[in-house]
Coordinates of C-alpha atoms and ligand atoms in Angstrom, one line a residue:
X287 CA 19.5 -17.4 -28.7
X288 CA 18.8 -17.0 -25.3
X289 CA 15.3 -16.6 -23.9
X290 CA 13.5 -13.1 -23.3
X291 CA 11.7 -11.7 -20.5
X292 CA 9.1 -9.1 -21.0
X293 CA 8.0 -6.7 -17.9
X294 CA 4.9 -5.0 -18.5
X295 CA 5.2 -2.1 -15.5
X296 CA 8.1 -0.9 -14.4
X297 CA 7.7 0.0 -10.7
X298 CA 8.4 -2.3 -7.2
X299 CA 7.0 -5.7 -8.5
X300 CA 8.2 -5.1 -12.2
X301 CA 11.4 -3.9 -11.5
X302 CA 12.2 -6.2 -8.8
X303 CA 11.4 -9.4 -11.0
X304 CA 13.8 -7.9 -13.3
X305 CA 17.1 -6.9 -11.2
X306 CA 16.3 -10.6 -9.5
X307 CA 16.4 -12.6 -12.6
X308 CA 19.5 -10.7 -13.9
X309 CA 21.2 -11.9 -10.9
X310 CA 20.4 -14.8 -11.3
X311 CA 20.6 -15.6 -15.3
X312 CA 23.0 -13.4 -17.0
X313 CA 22.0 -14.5 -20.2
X314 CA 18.3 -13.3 -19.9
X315 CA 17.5 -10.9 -22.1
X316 CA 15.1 -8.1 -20.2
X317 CA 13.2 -5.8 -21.7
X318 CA 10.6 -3.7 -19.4
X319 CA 7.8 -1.5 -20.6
X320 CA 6.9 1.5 -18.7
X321 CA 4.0 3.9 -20.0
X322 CA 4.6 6.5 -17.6
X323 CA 8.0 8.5 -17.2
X324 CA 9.7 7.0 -14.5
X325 CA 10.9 3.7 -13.3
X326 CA 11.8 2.1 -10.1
X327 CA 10.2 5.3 -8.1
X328 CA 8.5 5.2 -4.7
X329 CA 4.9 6.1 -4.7
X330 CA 5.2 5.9 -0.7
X331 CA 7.1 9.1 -0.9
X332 CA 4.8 10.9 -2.7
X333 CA 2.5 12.6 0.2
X334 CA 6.5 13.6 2.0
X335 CA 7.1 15.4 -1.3
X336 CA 3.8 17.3 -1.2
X337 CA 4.1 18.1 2.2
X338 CA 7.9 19.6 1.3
X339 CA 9.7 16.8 3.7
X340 CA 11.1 15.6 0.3
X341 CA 12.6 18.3 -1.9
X342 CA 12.4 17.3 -5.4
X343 CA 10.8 13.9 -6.9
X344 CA 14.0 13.0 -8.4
X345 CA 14.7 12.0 -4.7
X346 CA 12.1 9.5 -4.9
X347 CA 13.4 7.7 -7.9
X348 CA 15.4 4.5 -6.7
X349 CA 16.9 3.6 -10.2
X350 CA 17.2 5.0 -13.7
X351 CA 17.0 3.3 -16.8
X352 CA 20.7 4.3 -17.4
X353 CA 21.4 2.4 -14.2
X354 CA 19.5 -0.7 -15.1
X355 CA 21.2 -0.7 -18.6
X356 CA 24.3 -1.0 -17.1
X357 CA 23.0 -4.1 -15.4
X358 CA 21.8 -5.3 -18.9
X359 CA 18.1 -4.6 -18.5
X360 CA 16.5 -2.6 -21.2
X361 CA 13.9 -0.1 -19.9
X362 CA 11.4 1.7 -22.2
X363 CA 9.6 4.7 -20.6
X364 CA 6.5 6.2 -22.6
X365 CA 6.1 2.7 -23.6
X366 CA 2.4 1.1 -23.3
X367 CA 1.7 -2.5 -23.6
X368 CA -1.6 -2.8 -24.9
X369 CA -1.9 -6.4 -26.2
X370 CA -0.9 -9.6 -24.9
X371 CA -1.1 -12.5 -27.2
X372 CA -0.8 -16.0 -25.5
X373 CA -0.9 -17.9 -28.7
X374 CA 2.0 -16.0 -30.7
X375 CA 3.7 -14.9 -27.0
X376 CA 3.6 -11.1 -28.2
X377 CA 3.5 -8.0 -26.8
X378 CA 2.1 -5.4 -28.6
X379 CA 3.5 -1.7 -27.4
X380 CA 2.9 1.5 -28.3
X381 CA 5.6 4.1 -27.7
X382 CA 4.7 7.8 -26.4
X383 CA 4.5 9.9 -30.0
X384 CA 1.6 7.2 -30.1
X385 CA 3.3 5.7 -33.3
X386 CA 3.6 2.7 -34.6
X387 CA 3.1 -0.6 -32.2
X388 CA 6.1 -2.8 -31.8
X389 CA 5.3 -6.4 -31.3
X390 CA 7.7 -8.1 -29.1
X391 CA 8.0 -11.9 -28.5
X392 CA 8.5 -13.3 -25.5
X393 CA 9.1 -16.6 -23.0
X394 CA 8.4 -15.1 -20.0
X395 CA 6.0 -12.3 -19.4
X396 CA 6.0 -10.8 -16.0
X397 CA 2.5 -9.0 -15.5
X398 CA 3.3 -5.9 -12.9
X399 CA 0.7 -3.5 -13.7
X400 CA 0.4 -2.1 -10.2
X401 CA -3.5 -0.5 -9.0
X402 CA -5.0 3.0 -9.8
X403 CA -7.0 5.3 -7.4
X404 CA -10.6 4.3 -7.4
X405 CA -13.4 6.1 -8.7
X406 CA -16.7 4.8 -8.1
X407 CA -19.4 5.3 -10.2
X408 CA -21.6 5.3 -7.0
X409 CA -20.2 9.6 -7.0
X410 CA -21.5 11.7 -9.2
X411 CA -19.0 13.4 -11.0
X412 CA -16.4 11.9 -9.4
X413 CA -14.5 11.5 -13.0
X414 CA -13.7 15.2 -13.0
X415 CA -9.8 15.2 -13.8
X416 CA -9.8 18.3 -11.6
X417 CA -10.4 15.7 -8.8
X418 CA -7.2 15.0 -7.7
X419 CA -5.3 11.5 -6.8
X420 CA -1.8 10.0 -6.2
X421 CA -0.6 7.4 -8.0
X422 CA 2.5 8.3 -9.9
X423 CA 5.2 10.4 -9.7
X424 CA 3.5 12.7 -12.5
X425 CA 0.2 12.6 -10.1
X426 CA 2.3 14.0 -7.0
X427 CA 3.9 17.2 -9.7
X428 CA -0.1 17.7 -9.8
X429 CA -1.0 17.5 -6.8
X430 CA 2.3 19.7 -5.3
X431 CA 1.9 22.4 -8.3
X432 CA -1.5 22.9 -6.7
X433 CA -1.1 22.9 -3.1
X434 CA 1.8 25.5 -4.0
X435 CA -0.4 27.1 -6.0
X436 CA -2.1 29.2 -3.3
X437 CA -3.9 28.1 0.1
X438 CA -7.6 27.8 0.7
X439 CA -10.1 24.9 1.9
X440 CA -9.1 21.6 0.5
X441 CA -11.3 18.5 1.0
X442 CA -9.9 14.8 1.1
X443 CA -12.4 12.1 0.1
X444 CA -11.5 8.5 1.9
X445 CA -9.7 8.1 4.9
X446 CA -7.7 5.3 4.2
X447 CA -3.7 5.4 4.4
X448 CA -3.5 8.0 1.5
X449 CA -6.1 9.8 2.2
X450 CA -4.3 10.8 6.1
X451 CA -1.2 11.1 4.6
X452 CA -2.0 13.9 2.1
X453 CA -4.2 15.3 4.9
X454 CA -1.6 15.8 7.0
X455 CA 0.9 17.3 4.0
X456 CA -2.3 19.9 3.5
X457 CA -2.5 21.1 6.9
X458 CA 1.9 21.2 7.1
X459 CA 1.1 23.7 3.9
X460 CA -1.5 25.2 5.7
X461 CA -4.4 24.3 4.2
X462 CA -7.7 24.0 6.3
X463 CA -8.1 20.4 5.4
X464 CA -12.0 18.4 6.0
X465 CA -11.3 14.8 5.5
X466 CA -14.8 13.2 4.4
X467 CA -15.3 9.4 5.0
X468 CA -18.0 7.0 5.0
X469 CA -17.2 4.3 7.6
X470 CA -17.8 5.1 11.7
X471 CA -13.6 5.3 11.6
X472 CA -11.0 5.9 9.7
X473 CA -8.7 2.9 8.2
X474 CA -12.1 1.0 8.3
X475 CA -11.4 -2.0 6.7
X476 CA -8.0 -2.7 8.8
X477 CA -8.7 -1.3 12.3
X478 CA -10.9 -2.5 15.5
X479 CA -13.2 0.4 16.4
X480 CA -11.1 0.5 19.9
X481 CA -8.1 1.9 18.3
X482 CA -10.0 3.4 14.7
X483 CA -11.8 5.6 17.4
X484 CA -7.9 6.9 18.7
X485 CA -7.1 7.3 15.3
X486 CA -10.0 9.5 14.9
X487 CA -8.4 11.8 17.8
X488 CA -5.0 11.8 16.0
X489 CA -6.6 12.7 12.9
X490 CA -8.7 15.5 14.6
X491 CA -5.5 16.5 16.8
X492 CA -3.8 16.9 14.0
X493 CA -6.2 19.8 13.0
X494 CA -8.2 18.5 10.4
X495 CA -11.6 18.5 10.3
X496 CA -13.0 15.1 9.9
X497 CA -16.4 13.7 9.1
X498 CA -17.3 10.2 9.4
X499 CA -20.7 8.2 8.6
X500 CA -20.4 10.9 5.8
X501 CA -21.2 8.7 2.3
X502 CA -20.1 11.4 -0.4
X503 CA -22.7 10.9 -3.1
X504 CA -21.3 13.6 -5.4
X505 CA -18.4 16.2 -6.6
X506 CA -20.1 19.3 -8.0
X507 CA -17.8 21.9 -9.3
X508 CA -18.3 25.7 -10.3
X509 CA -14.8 26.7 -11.9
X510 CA -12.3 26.0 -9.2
X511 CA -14.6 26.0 -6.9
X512 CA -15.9 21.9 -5.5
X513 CA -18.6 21.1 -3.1
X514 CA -18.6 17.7 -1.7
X515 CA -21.8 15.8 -0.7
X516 CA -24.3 13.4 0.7
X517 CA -27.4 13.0 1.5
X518 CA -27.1 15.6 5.1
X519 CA -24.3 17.2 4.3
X520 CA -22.3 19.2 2.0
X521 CA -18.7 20.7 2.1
X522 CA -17.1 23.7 0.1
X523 CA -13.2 23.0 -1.3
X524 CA -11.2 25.0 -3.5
X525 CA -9.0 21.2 -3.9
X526 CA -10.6 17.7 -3.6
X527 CA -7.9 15.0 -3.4
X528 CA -9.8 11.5 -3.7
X529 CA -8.2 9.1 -1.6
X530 CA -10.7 5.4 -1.6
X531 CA -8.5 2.9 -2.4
X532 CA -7.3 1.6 -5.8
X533 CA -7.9 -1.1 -7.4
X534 CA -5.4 -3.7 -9.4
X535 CA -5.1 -2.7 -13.3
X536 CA -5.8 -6.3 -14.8
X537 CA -8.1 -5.1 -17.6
X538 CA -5.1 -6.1 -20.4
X539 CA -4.6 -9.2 -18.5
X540 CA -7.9 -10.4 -18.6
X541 CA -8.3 -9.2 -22.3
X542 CA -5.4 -12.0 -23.3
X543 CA -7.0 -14.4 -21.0
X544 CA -4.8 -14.6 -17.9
X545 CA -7.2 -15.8 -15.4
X546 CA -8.5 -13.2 -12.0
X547 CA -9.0 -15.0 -8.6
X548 CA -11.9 -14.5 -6.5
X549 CA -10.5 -10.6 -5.8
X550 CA -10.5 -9.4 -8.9
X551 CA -6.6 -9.1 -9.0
X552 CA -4.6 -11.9 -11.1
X553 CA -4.5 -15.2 -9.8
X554 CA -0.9 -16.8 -9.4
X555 CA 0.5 -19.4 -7.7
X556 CA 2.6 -19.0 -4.3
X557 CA 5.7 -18.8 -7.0
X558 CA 4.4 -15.8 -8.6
X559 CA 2.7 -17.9 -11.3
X560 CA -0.3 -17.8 -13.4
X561 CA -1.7 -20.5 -14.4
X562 CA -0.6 -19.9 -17.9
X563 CA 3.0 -21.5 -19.2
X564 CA 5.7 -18.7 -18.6
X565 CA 3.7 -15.8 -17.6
X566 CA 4.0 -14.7 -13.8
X567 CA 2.3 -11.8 -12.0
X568 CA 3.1 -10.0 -8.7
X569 CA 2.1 -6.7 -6.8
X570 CA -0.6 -4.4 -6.6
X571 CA -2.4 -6.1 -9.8
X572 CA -2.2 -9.4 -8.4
X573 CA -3.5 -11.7 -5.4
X574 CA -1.3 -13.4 -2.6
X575 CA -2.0 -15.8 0.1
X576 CA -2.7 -14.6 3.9
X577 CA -0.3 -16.4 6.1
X578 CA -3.0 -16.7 8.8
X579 CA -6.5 -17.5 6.7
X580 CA -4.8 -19.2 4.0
X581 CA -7.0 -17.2 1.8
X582 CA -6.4 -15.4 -1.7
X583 CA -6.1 -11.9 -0.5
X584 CA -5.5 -8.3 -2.8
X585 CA -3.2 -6.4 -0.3
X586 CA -1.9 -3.1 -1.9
X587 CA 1.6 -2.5 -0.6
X588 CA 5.2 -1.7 -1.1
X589 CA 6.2 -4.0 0.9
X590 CA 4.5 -7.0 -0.9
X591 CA 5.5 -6.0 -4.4
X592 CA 9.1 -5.5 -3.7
X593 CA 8.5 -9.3 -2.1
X594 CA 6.1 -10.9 -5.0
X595 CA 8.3 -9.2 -7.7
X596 CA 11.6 -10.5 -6.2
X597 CA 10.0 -14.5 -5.8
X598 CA 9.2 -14.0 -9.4
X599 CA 12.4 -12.8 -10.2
X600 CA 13.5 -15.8 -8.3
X601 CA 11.9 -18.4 -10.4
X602 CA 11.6 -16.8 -13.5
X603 CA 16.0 -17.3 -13.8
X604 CA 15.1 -20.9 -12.6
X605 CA 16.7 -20.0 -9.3
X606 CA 14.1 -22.0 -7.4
X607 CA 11.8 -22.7 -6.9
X608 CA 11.1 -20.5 -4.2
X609 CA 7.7 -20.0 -2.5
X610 CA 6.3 -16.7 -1.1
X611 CA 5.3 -16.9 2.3
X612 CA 2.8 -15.0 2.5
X613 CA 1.4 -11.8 4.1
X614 CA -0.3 -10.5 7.3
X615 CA -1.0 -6.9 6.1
X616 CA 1.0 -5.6 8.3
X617 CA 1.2 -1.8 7.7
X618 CA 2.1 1.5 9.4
X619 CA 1.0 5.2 8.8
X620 CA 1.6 8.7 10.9
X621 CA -0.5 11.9 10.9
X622 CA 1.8 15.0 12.8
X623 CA 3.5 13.1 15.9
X624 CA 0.8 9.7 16.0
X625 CA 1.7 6.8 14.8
X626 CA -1.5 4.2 13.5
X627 CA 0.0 0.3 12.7
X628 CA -1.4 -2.9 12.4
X629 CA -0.7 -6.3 11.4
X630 CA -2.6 -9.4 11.0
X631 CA -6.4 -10.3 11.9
X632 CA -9.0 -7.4 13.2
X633 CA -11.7 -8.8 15.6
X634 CA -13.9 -8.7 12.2
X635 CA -11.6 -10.5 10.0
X636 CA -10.9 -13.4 12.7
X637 CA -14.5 -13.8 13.1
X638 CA -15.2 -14.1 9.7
X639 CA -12.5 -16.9 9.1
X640 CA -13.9 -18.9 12.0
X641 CA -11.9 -18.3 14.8
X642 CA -13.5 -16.8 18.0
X643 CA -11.0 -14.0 19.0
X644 CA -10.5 -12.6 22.3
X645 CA -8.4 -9.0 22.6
X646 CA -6.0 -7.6 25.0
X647 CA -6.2 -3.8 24.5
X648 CA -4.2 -1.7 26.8
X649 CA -3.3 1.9 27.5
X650 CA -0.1 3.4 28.6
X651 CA 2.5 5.7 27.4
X652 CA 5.5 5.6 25.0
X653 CA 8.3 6.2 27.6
X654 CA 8.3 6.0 30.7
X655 CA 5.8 8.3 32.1
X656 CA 8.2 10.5 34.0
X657 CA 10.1 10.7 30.5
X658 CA 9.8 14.0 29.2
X659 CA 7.6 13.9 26.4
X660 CA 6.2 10.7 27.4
X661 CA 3.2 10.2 24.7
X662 CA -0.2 8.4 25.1
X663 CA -0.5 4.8 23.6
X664 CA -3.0 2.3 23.0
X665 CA -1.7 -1.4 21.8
X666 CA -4.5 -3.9 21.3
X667 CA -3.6 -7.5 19.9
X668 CA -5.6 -10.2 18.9
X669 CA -6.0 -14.1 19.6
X670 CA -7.6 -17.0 19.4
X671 CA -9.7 -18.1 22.2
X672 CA -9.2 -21.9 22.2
X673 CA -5.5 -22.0 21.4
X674 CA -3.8 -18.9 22.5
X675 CA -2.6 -18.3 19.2
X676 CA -1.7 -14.4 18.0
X677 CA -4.0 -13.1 15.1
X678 CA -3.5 -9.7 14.9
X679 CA -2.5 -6.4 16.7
X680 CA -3.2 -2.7 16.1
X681 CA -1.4 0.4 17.6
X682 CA -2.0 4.2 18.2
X683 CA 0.7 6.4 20.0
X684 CA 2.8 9.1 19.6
X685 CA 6.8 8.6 18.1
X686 CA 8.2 5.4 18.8
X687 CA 5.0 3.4 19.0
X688 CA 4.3 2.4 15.7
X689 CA 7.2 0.1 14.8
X690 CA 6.4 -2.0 17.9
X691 CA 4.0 -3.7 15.7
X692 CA 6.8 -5.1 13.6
X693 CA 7.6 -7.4 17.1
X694 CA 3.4 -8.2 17.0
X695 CA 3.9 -9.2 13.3
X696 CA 7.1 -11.5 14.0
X697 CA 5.4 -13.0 17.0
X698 CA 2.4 -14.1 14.5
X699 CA 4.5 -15.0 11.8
X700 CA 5.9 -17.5 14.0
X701 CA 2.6 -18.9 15.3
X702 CA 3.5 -17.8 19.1
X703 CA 0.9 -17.8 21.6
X704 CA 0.0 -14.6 23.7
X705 CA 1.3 -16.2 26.8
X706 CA 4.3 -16.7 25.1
X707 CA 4.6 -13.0 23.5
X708 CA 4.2 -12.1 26.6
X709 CA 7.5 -12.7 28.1
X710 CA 9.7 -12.3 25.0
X711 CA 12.6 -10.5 26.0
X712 CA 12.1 -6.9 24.8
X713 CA 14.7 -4.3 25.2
X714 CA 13.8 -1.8 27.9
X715 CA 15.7 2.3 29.3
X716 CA 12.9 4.7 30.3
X717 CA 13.3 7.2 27.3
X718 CA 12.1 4.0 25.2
X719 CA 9.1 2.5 26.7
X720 CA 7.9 1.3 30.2
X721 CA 9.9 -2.1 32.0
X722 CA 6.8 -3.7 30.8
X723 CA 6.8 -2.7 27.5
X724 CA 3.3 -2.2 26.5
X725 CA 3.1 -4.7 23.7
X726 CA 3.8 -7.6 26.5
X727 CA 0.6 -6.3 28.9
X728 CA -1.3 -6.5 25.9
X729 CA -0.3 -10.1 25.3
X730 CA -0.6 -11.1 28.8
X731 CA -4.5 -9.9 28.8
X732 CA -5.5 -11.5 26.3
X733 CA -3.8 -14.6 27.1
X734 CA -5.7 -14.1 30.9
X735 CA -8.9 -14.4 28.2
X736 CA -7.7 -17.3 26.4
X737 CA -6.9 -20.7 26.6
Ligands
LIG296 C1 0.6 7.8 -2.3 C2 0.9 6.4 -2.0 C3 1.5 6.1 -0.8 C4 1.9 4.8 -0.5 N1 2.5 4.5 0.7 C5 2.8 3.2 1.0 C6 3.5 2.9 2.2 O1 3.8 3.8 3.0 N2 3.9 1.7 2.5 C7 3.6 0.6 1.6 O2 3.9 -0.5 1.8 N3 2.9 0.9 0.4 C8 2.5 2.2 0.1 N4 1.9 2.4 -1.1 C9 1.6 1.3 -2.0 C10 2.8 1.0 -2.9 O3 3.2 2.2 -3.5 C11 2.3 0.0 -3.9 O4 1.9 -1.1 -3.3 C12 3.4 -0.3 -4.9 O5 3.9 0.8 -5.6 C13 2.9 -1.4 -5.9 O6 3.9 -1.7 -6.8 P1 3.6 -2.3 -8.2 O7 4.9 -2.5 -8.9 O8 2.8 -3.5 -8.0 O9 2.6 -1.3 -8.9 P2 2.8 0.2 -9.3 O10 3.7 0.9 -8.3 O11 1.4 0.7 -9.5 O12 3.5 0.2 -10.7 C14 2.9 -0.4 -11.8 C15 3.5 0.3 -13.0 O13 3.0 -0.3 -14.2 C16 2.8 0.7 -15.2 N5 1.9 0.2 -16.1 C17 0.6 -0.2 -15.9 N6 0.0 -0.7 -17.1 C18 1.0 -0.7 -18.0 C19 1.0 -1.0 -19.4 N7 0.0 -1.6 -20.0 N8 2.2 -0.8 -20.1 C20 3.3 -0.3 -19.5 N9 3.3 0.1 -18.2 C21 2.2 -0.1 -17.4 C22 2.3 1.9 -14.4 O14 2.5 3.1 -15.1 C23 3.1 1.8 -13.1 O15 4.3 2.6 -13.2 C24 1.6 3.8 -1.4 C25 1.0 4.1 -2.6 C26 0.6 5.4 -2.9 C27 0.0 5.7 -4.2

């Protein structure tokens, strides 16, 4: 009999375990539980499809379960796990007519749960199901059936990288959009105030109304009609899309006893593993190390799932062992024409994990500046005083800047120096940046502070 693997979420980290592992050991048997209706889907697409950029959601679906049977892996939509047992190595799962459970045995378990939209208790009514957020493709039919449904005032609550993104598909619909967040910037947590502050202007160019310093302290609602507010301040909205982060779904894990880190999210090892015989975790629900701090971090992205669930994958078929590397939280974003990125350390962050950073921040253009169409751009990076060393970099400018912080992340990943980034050979013709490319003047000023 050859041994089973059991995926409990079938999305980036869940299905990416399981295509890995049936590459590399055809005689695993798969089995993946999904409680929702799709598999395999990108949830990054969703704000595209609400704006109308994506035409229907079945665009956003990478796989089918017909697909993966062909590939031997049996998927189960409307299919809830909701009991692990260690002992016996069972799952129990409930299908969608909410029938009978089916326990299923297993060897390996790979916990992929993914993160839901936050709602803190700290809001008052903020539980309202009217309130709406993105998470699944089901979520984004919600959200799209109501933007469609007529135009009006529509207030977005958070202004991380969700939050923008539906704020800009609301004003492409033309709705008058207020964005409502509590930090002095948007992106808070992952930008310097240097280049949240430009972000700000983006976000305001774009044509939305945005608030900051605003703490919402409660959603009131009078029929379809919301008011948002705080303490000094109150805003009417005829749609309130909640957009404050998510947090990782570990409640069934830590019901069967798979130990949380320090985050919250599961704790594994750098192969995916918890510290439980056979059961691995990866993705939103669970933590990985930061390449730089060397800490257990909870980053929320596609990128790291896809990673996380592959490495499992990986190890799971006895294809390894293979580490994960890590992450730098590297991530990009766009609201109308601007472009927001960043990757590593912020000044914060580096402070915090005892390095004394120095910046190089720098304004220029995203051409050259006779180009026409030549877009303002702000690059600011991040190092370490006493050795030089790149910690992080952030970017604001219009098309063409943002992906320049995918040479930033390299740089770091490979533990260069500023005065080293600074004369990498970068490719250079005036309709694509300036013969100093701006992400090499940053590097050079903030090696001038170093060292
Ligand atoms: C609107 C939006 C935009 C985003 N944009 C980006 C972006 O541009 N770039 C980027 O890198 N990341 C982006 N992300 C984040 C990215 O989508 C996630 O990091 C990624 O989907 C995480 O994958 P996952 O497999 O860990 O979890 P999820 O995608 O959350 O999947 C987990 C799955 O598990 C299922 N599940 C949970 N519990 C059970 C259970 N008990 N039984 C059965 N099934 C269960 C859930 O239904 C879900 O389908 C975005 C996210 C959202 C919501």
């Amino acid at each position: 009999v050859s041994d089973r693997l059991v995926v409990v979420g079938g999305d980036a980290a869940g299905m990416s375990a399981a295509s890995q592992a049936r590459r590399l050991a055809p005689d695993l048997e798969i089995v993946a539980f999904e409680r929702g209706n799709h598999v395999s889907y990108s949830a990054c697409g969703e704000p595209y499809f609400v704006a109308g950029i994506v035409p229907t959601l079945e665009r956003l679906v990478a796989r089918r379960p017909a697909e993966f049977a062909r590939r031997g892996i049996d998927v189960r939509l409307r299919s809830e796990v909701k009991e692990i047992d260690l002992d016996r190595r069972t799952v129990k799962v409930r299908d969608a007519a909410g029938g009978a459970s089916a326990e299923w045995g297993f060897d390996h378990l790979m916990y992929a749960t993914g993160s839901a939209p936050l709602r803190p208790t700290s809001i008052e009514g903020i539980d309202d199901p009217a309130i709406l957020g993105l998470r699944t493709l089901d979520d984004a039919a919600a959200l799209k059936q109501r933007v469609d449904g007529g135009r009006g005032r529509a207030v977005v609550v958070g202004g991380g990288y969700i939050g923008i993104e539906v704020a800009e598909a609301l004003v492409a619909r033309h709705w008058e959009v207020t964005m409502v967040t509590s930090g002095p910037h948007v992106l808070e947590k992952t930008l310097d105030p240097e280049i949240g502050d430009a972000a700000c202007q983006a976000v305001r160019a774009y044509g939305v109304n945005l608030m900051t310093g605003a703490l919402v302290e409660r959603v009131e609602r009078d029929g379809d009609r919301f008011r948002v507010a705080g303490a000094d301040f109150a805003v009417e909205g005829d749609l309130v899309f909640i957009g404050l982060g998510t947090t990782p779904e570990v409640e069934l894990a830590a019901a069967a006893g798979i130990p949380l880190g320090g985050t919250g999210a599961v704790a594994v090892d750098n192969y995916q593993r918890t510290s439980i015989e056979g059961v691995w975790a990866g993705g939103d629900c669970a933590e990985v190390s930061h390449r730089l701090t060397g800490r257990q971090v909870n980053i929320m992205l596609g990128t790291v799932a896809n990673k996380t669930g592959r490495i499992a994958g990986t190890n799971i078929a006895g294809g390894g062992p293979t580490p994960f590397p890590g992450v730098l939280g590297t991530a990009i974003t766009k609201i109308g024409e601007a472009e927001i990125a960043r990757t590593g350390l912020t000044t914060i962050e580096a402070r915090a994990a005892g390095y004394q950073p120095v910046t190089g921040l720098v304004m220029g253009t995203t051409t050259a500046g006779y180009w026409p169409g030549a877009a303002p751009m702000k690059v600011m990076l991040v190092a370490d005083r006493a050795s030089g060393r790149l910690l992080g970099g952030q970017i604001v400018g219009g098309a063409g800047a943002g992906k320049r912080i995918d040479v930033i992340a390299a740089a770091i990943w490979n533990g260069m120096t500023a005065s080293e980034l600074a004369w990498v050979d970068l490719a250079y013709a005036p309709p694509f940046g300036g013969v100093w490319d701006l992400v090499l003047i940053a590097a050079r000023r903030a090696a001038d502070d170093a060292g």
